[in-house]
């Protein structure tokens, strides 16, 4: 009989194990292929290693970034998400540790006289000469413990996945810091560019107003017609109207910065005079492996991928039997004065249970398939993030080189047109040039100076963006 019981238990365990095999899935490994280098250089110097306080030398810009890192609402929201992720790690860790608790209770029970228990109590004395109390009180205090043995690493993998997501949230915060610094710097340089455009407009208005006075005097001397006066007047009015458009753009740029700093609209401290003299630093991209180590978004995608893989393992373990142990020890009696009398009032228990899904496993299968689908998603997201990082670096390196050459040529164009304004004015005064030539020359000179400022802004933006693309700013 004993042998038959052992055989029966063995058959049950075999059946449970056989039915617990999870369905197979199609696996896909992430592609970690990276380009050998950006420019053929094996120089390990990397601009991303420079602290942002050293990379941005304008004290006004540094003060703005400092304020944003303290007050930006979105960044503070992300910090709270990190705390939530940290608490999730703590909760997952507690799931595979034994649960210990204290249980206490009190009550009473009245059973029917003509029941098994009632008949037994009626003929049984608690002690010689003393009948069983009716109703019968019940007092109990005990320590209890429950523990699921994590045989298949289901709970530990869930905890490791939570750790990976916590690290991912930290990298997400770092990525946000990088983007925030870059956005403030770009907005700041845009503000400086607008200030310089405003100064150029004011200079042009003064020049055009002087020319208008000359044209009016020449018209009085019958050397030009009223048409010339009207054309020059229209040019002055057009330039003045542009002032208001620039002023509106300045207000919007200032408030964009104020929003990033988490403060209400107010003037932004800046030094516009230094804008045209700013020279981008030389950029060192380092090795491709450094990009993977420096970019927070790549590391965040890597942590998300690691968590997704662990989720698949945890979901797979749901198909296997789970072993739980429960135990308790304490005291129980019908009278509190007897509660601590041993061994009469001592109670204890120890039990184990083995549970495995046999039929209707659709919910477990759905969780398993969903975890695998999320893992494939994480792989594609990881590959896309790496690809995007290299594309951004190559684009910004190319932009730095092209903007540098464009700025040199545009500067020469401005110099040539600035000289041509004086020449056209002198020729007009001596009646050797038509007033249209003066108007066209002034317009071209104004446009070229605006374009020079725009080129300088794009040059500085490229400097900011390559720093961001390389993963600088967060450390």
PDB file of N, CA, C and O in Angstrom, residues 3 20 55-56 73 79 83 94 122 160 163 185 212 220 240 319 349 410 448 458 471:
ATOM      1  N   UNK A   3       3.914   1.459  -1.153  1.00  0.00           N
ATOM      2  CA  UNK A   3       4.558   1.565  -2.465  1.00  0.00           C
ATOM      3  C   UNK A   3       3.599   2.136  -3.493  1.00  0.00           C
ATOM      4  O   UNK A   3       3.969   2.959  -4.337  1.00  0.00           O
ATOM      5  N   UNK A  20       3.182  21.231 -17.643  1.00  0.00           N
ATOM      6  CA  UNK A  20       3.604  22.594 -17.342  1.00  0.00           C
ATOM      7  C   UNK A  20       4.607  23.139 -18.342  1.00  0.00           C
ATOM      8  O   UNK A  20       5.118  24.233 -18.158  1.00  0.00           O
ATOM      9  N   UNK A  55      31.552  73.432 -21.134  1.00  0.00           N
ATOM     10  CA  UNK A  55      31.233  73.482 -22.571  1.00  0.00           C
ATOM     11  C   UNK A  55      30.563  74.803 -22.932  1.00  0.00           C
ATOM     12  O   UNK A  55      30.839  75.386 -23.973  1.00  0.00           O
ATOM     13  N   UNK A  56      29.648  75.278 -22.069  1.00  0.00           N
ATOM     14  CA  UNK A  56      28.987  76.566 -22.282  1.00  0.00           C
ATOM     15  C   UNK A  56      29.638  77.587 -21.349  1.00  0.00           C
ATOM     16  O   UNK A  56      29.537  77.475 -20.127  1.00  0.00           O
ATOM     17  N   UNK A  73       9.435  71.756 -14.405  1.00  0.00           N
ATOM     18  CA  UNK A  73       8.386  70.867 -13.912  1.00  0.00           C
ATOM     19  C   UNK A  73       8.481  69.460 -14.499  1.00  0.00           C
ATOM     20  O   UNK A  73       8.303  68.460 -13.797  1.00  0.00           O
ATOM     21  N   UNK A  79      11.669  62.862 -11.917  1.00  0.00           N
ATOM     22  CA  UNK A  79      12.321  62.450 -10.665  1.00  0.00           C
ATOM     23  C   UNK A  79      11.344  61.674  -9.785  1.00  0.00           C
ATOM     24  O   UNK A  79      11.705  60.695  -9.129  1.00  0.00           O
ATOM     25  N   UNK A  83      11.361  57.630  -8.257  1.00  0.00           N
ATOM     26  CA  UNK A  83      10.991  57.161  -6.920  1.00  0.00           C
ATOM     27  C   UNK A  83       9.958  56.037  -7.005  1.00  0.00           C
ATOM     28  O   UNK A  83      10.014  55.058  -6.250  1.00  0.00           O
ATOM     29  N   UNK A  94      10.146  42.017  -2.002  1.00  0.00           N
ATOM     30  CA  UNK A  94       9.390  41.456  -0.885  1.00  0.00           C
ATOM     31  C   UNK A  94       8.571  40.245  -1.264  1.00  0.00           C
ATOM     32  O   UNK A  94       8.189  39.462  -0.393  1.00  0.00           O
ATOM     33  N   UNK A 122     -21.385  18.350  25.737  1.00  0.00           N
ATOM     34  CA  UNK A 122     -22.317  18.170  26.858  1.00  0.00           C
ATOM     35  C   UNK A 122     -21.877  17.046  27.782  1.00  0.00           C
ATOM     36  O   UNK A 122     -22.236  17.024  28.967  1.00  0.00           O
ATOM     37  N   UNK A 160      14.367  41.527 -10.830  1.00  0.00           N
ATOM     38  CA  UNK A 160      15.442  42.020 -11.698  1.00  0.00           C
ATOM     39  C   UNK A 160      14.878  42.916 -12.803  1.00  0.00           C
ATOM     40  O   UNK A 160      15.501  43.913 -13.188  1.00  0.00           O
ATOM     41  N   UNK A 163      14.309  46.216 -11.330  1.00  0.00           N
ATOM     42  CA  UNK A 163      15.575  46.939 -11.192  1.00  0.00           C
ATOM     43  C   UNK A 163      15.976  47.561 -12.529  1.00  0.00           C
ATOM     44  O   UNK A 163      16.407  48.718 -12.592  1.00  0.00           O
ATOM     45  N   UNK A 185      19.941  76.181 -24.464  1.00  0.00           N
ATOM     46  CA  UNK A 185      21.063  76.784 -25.189  1.00  0.00           C
ATOM     47  C   UNK A 185      20.629  77.247 -26.571  1.00  0.00           C
ATOM     48  O   UNK A 185      20.964  78.364 -27.006  1.00  0.00           O
ATOM     49  N   UNK A 212      16.471 109.069 -47.331  1.00  0.00           N
ATOM     50  CA  UNK A 212      15.158 109.644 -47.656  1.00  0.00           C
ATOM     51  C   UNK A 212      15.214 111.170 -47.597  1.00  0.00           C
ATOM     52  O   UNK A 212      14.623 111.859 -48.466  1.00  0.00           O
ATOM     53  N   UNK A 220      13.070 118.356 -54.307  1.00  0.00           N
ATOM     54  CA  UNK A 220      12.809 119.795 -54.286  1.00  0.00           C
ATOM     55  C   UNK A 220      13.662 120.515 -55.321  1.00  0.00           C
ATOM     56  O   UNK A 220      13.253 121.553 -55.869  1.00  0.00           O
ATOM     57  N   UNK A 240      10.803  99.558 -40.659  1.00  0.00           N
ATOM     58  CA  UNK A 240      10.257  99.826 -39.332  1.00  0.00           C
ATOM     59  C   UNK A 240       9.236  98.762 -38.919  1.00  0.00           C
ATOM     60  O   UNK A 240       9.159  98.372 -37.738  1.00  0.00           O
ATOM     61  N   UNK A 319       4.173  28.667 -16.013  1.00  0.00           N
ATOM     62  CA  UNK A 319       3.702  27.358 -16.447  1.00  0.00           C
ATOM     63  C   UNK A 319       4.182  26.244 -15.517  1.00  0.00           C
ATOM     64  O   UNK A 319       3.605  25.159 -15.511  1.00  0.00           O
ATOM     65  N   UNK A 349       1.512  24.629  13.251  1.00  0.00           N
ATOM     66  CA  UNK A 349       1.125  23.981  11.993  1.00  0.00           C
ATOM     67  C   UNK A 349       2.250  24.168  10.982  1.00  0.00           C
ATOM     68  O   UNK A 349       3.002  25.139  11.020  1.00  0.00           O
ATOM     69  N   UNK A 410      29.546  83.949 -46.450  1.00  0.00           N
ATOM     70  CA  UNK A 410      28.494  84.928 -46.169  1.00  0.00           C
ATOM     71  C   UNK A 410      29.094  86.200 -45.560  1.00  0.00           C
ATOM     72  O   UNK A 410      28.627  87.313 -45.828  1.00  0.00           O
ATOM     73  N   UNK A 448      21.525  90.132 -46.527  1.00  0.00           N
ATOM     74  CA  UNK A 448      22.769  89.386 -46.331  1.00  0.00           C
ATOM     75  C   UNK A 448      23.208  89.423 -44.865  1.00  0.00           C
ATOM     76  O   UNK A 448      23.727  88.430 -44.336  1.00  0.00           O
ATOM     77  N   UNK A 458      22.850  79.026 -36.687  1.00  0.00           N
ATOM     78  CA  UNK A 458      22.862  77.611 -37.041  1.00  0.00           C
ATOM     79  C   UNK A 458      24.203  76.966 -36.683  1.00  0.00           C
ATOM     80  O   UNK A 458      24.262  75.788 -36.307  1.00  0.00           O
ATOM     81  N   UNK A 471      25.826  62.669 -26.389  1.00  0.00           N
ATOM     82  CA  UNK A 471      25.430  62.254 -25.046  1.00  0.00           C
ATOM     83  C   UNK A 471      26.007  63.101 -23.948  1.00  0.00           C
ATOM     84  O   UNK A 471      26.137  62.637 -22.808  1.00  0.00           O
TER      85      UNK A 471
END
